[in-house]
PDB file of C-alpha atoms in Angstrom:
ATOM      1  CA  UNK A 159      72.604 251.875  68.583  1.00 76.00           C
ATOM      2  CA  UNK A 160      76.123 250.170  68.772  1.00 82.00           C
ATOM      3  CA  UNK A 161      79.057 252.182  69.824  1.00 90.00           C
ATOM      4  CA  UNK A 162      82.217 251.704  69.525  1.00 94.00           C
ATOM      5  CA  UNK A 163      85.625 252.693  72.431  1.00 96.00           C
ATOM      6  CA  UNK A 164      89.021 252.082  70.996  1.00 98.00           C
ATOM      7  CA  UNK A 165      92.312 252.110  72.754  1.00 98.00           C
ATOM      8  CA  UNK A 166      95.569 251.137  73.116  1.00 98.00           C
ATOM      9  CA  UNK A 167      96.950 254.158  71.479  1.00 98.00           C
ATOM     10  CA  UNK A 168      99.972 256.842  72.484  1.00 98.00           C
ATOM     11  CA  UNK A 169     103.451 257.961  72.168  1.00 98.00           C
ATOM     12  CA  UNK A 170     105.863 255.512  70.475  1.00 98.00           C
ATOM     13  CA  UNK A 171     108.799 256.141  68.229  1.00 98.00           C
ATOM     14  CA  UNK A 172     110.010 254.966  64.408  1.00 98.00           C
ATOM     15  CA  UNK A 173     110.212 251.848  64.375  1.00 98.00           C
ATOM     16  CA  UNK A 174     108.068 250.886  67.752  1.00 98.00           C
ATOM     17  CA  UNK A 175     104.568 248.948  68.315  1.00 98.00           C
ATOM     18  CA  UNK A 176     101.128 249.471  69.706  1.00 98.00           C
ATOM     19  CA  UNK A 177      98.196 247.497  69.766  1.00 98.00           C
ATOM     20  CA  UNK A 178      94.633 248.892  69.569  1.00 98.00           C
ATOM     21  CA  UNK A 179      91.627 247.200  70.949  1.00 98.00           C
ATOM     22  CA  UNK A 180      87.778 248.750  70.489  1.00 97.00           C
ATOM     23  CA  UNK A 181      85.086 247.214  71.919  1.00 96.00           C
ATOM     24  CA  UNK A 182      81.486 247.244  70.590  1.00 93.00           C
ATOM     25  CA  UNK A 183      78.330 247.751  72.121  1.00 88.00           C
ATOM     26  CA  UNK A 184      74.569 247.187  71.733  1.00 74.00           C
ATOM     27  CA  UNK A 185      74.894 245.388  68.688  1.00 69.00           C
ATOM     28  CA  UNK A 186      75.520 241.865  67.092  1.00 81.00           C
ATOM     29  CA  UNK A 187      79.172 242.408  66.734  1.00 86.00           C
ATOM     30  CA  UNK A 188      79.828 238.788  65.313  1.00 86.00           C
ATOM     31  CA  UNK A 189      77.796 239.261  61.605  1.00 87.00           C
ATOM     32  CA  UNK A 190      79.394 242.493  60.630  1.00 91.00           C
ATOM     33  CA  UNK A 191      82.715 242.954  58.878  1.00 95.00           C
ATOM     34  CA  UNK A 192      84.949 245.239  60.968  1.00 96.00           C
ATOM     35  CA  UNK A 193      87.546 247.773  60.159  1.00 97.00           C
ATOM     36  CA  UNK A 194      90.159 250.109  61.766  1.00 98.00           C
ATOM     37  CA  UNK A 195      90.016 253.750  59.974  1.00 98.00           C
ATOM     38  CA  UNK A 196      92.299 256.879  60.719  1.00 98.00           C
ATOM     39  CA  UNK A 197      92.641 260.361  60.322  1.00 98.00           C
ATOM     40  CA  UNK A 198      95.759 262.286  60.108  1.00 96.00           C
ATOM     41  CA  UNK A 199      95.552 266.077  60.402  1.00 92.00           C
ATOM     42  CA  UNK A 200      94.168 268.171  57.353  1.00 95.00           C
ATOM     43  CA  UNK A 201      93.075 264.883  55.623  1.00 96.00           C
ATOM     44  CA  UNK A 202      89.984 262.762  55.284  1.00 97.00           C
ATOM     45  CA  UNK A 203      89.534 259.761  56.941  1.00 97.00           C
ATOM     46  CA  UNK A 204      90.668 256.800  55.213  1.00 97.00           C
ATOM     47  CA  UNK A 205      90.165 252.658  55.925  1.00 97.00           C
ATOM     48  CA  UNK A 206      93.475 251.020  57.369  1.00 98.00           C
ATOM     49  CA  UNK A 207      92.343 247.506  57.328  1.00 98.00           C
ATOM     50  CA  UNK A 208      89.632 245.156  57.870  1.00 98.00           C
ATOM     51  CA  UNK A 209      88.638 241.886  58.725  1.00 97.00           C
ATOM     52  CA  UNK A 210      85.151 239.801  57.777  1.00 96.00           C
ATOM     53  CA  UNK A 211      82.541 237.663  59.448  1.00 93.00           C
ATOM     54  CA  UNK A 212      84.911 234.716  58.917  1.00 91.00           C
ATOM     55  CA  UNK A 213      88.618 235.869  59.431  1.00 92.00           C
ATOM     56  CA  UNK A 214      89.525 237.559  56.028  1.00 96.00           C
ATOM     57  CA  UNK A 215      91.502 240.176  56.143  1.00 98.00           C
ATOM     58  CA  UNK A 216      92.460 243.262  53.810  1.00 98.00           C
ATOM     59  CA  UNK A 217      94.585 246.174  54.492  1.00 98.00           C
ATOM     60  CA  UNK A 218      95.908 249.211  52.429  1.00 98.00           C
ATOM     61  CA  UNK A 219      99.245 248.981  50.799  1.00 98.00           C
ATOM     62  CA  UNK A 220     101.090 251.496  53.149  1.00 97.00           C
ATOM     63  CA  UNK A 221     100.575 249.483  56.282  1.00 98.00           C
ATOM     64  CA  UNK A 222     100.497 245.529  54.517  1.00 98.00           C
ATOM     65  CA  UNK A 223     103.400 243.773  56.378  1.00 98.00           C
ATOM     66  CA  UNK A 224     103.496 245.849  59.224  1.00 98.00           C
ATOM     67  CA  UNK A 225      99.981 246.020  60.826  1.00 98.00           C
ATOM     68  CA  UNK A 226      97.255 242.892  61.374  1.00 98.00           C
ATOM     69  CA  UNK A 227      94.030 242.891  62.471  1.00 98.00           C
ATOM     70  CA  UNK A 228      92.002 240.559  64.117  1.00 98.00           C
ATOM     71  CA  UNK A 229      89.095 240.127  66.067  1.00 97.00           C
ATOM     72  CA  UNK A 230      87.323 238.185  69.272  1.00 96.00           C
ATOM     73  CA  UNK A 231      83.730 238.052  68.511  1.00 93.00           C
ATOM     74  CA  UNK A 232      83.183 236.666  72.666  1.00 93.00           C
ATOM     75  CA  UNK A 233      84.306 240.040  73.548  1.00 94.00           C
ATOM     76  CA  UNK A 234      83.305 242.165  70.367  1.00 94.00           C
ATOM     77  CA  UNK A 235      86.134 243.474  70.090  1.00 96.00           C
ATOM     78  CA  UNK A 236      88.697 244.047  67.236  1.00 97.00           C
ATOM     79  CA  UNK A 237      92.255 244.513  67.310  1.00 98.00           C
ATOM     80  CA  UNK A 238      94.992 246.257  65.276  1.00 98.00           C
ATOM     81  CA  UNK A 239      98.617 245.086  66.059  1.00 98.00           C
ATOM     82  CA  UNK A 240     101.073 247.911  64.525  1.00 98.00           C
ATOM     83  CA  UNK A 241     104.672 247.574  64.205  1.00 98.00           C
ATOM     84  CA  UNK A 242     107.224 249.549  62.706  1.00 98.00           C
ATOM     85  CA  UNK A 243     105.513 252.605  62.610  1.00 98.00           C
ATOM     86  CA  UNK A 244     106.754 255.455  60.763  1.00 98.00           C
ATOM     87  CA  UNK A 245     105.771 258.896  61.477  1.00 97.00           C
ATOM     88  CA  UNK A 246     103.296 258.753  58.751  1.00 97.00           C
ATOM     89  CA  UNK A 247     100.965 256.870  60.467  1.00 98.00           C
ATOM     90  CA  UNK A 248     100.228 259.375  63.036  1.00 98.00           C
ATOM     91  CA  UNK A 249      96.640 260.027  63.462  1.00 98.00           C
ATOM     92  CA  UNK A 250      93.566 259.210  65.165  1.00 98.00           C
ATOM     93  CA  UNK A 251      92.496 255.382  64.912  1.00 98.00           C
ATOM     94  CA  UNK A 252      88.813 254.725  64.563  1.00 98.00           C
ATOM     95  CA  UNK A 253      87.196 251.499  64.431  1.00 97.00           C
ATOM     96  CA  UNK A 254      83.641 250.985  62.579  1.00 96.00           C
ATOM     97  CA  UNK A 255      81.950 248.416  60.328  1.00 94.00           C
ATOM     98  CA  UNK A 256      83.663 247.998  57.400  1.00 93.00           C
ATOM     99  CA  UNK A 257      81.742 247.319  53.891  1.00 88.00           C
ATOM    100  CA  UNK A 258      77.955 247.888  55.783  1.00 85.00           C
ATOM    101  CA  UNK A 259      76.767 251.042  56.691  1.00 86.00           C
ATOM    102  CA  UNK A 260      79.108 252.604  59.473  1.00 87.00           C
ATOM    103  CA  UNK A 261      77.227 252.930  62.819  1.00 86.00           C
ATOM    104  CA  UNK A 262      78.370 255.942  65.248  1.00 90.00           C
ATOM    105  CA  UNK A 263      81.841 256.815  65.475  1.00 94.00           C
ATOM    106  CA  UNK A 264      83.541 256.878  68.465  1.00 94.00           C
ATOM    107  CA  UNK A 265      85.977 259.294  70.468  1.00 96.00           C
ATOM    108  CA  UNK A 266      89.330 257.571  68.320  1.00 98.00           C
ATOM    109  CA  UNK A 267      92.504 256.644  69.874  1.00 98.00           C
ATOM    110  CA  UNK A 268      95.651 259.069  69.295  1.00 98.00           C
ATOM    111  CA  UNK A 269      98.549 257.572  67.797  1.00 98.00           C
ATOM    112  CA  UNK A 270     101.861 259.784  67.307  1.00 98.00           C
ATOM    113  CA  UNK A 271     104.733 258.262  66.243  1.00 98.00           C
ATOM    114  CA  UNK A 272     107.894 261.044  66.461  1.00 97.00           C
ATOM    115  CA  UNK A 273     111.390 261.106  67.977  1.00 95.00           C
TER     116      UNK A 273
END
């Protein structure tokens, strides 16, 4: 059963950066597409971005040109570098398999972005 523990997350105001990590375990991490999700308050969860098996990357329009992801299948772990934030992209960060089926989710990593 793989699980997944992000971090990396916090406090940071407009126009600051964080990078998430999650790490993966008890599963192949290197043959499955990857992807960071979040939730803001009162809505559903939605798909940020994600990366495939060989480095191709998609994200959603509100967050191309300001966030990347990547990954490091040695350490199954993925990454999401964020930069200018805006206070619409607080929420909780999730990571999970992106296009196969998702596997457990995990606790999430707060991100709040307010002055």
């Amino acid at each position: 059963q793989v699980q997944f523990v992000e971090s990396g997350g916090g406090w940071v105001q407009p126009g600051g950066s964080l990078r998430l990590s999650c790490t993966a375990s008890g599963s192949i991490f290197s043959i499955y597409a990857m992807g960071w999700y979040r939730q803001a308050p009162g809505k559903q969860r939605e798909l940020v971005a994600g990366i495939g098996t060989g480095g191709i990357t998609s994200y959603i329009d509100l967050v191309r040109g300001r966030f990347t992801i990547s990954r490091d299948n040695a350490k199954k772990t993925v990454y999401l570098q964020m930069n200018s934030l805006k206070p619409e992209d607080t929420a909780v960060y999730f990571c999970n398999r992106w296009i196969a089926s998702p596997g457990s989710w995990g606790q999430g990593t707060q991100v709040t972005v307010s002055s």
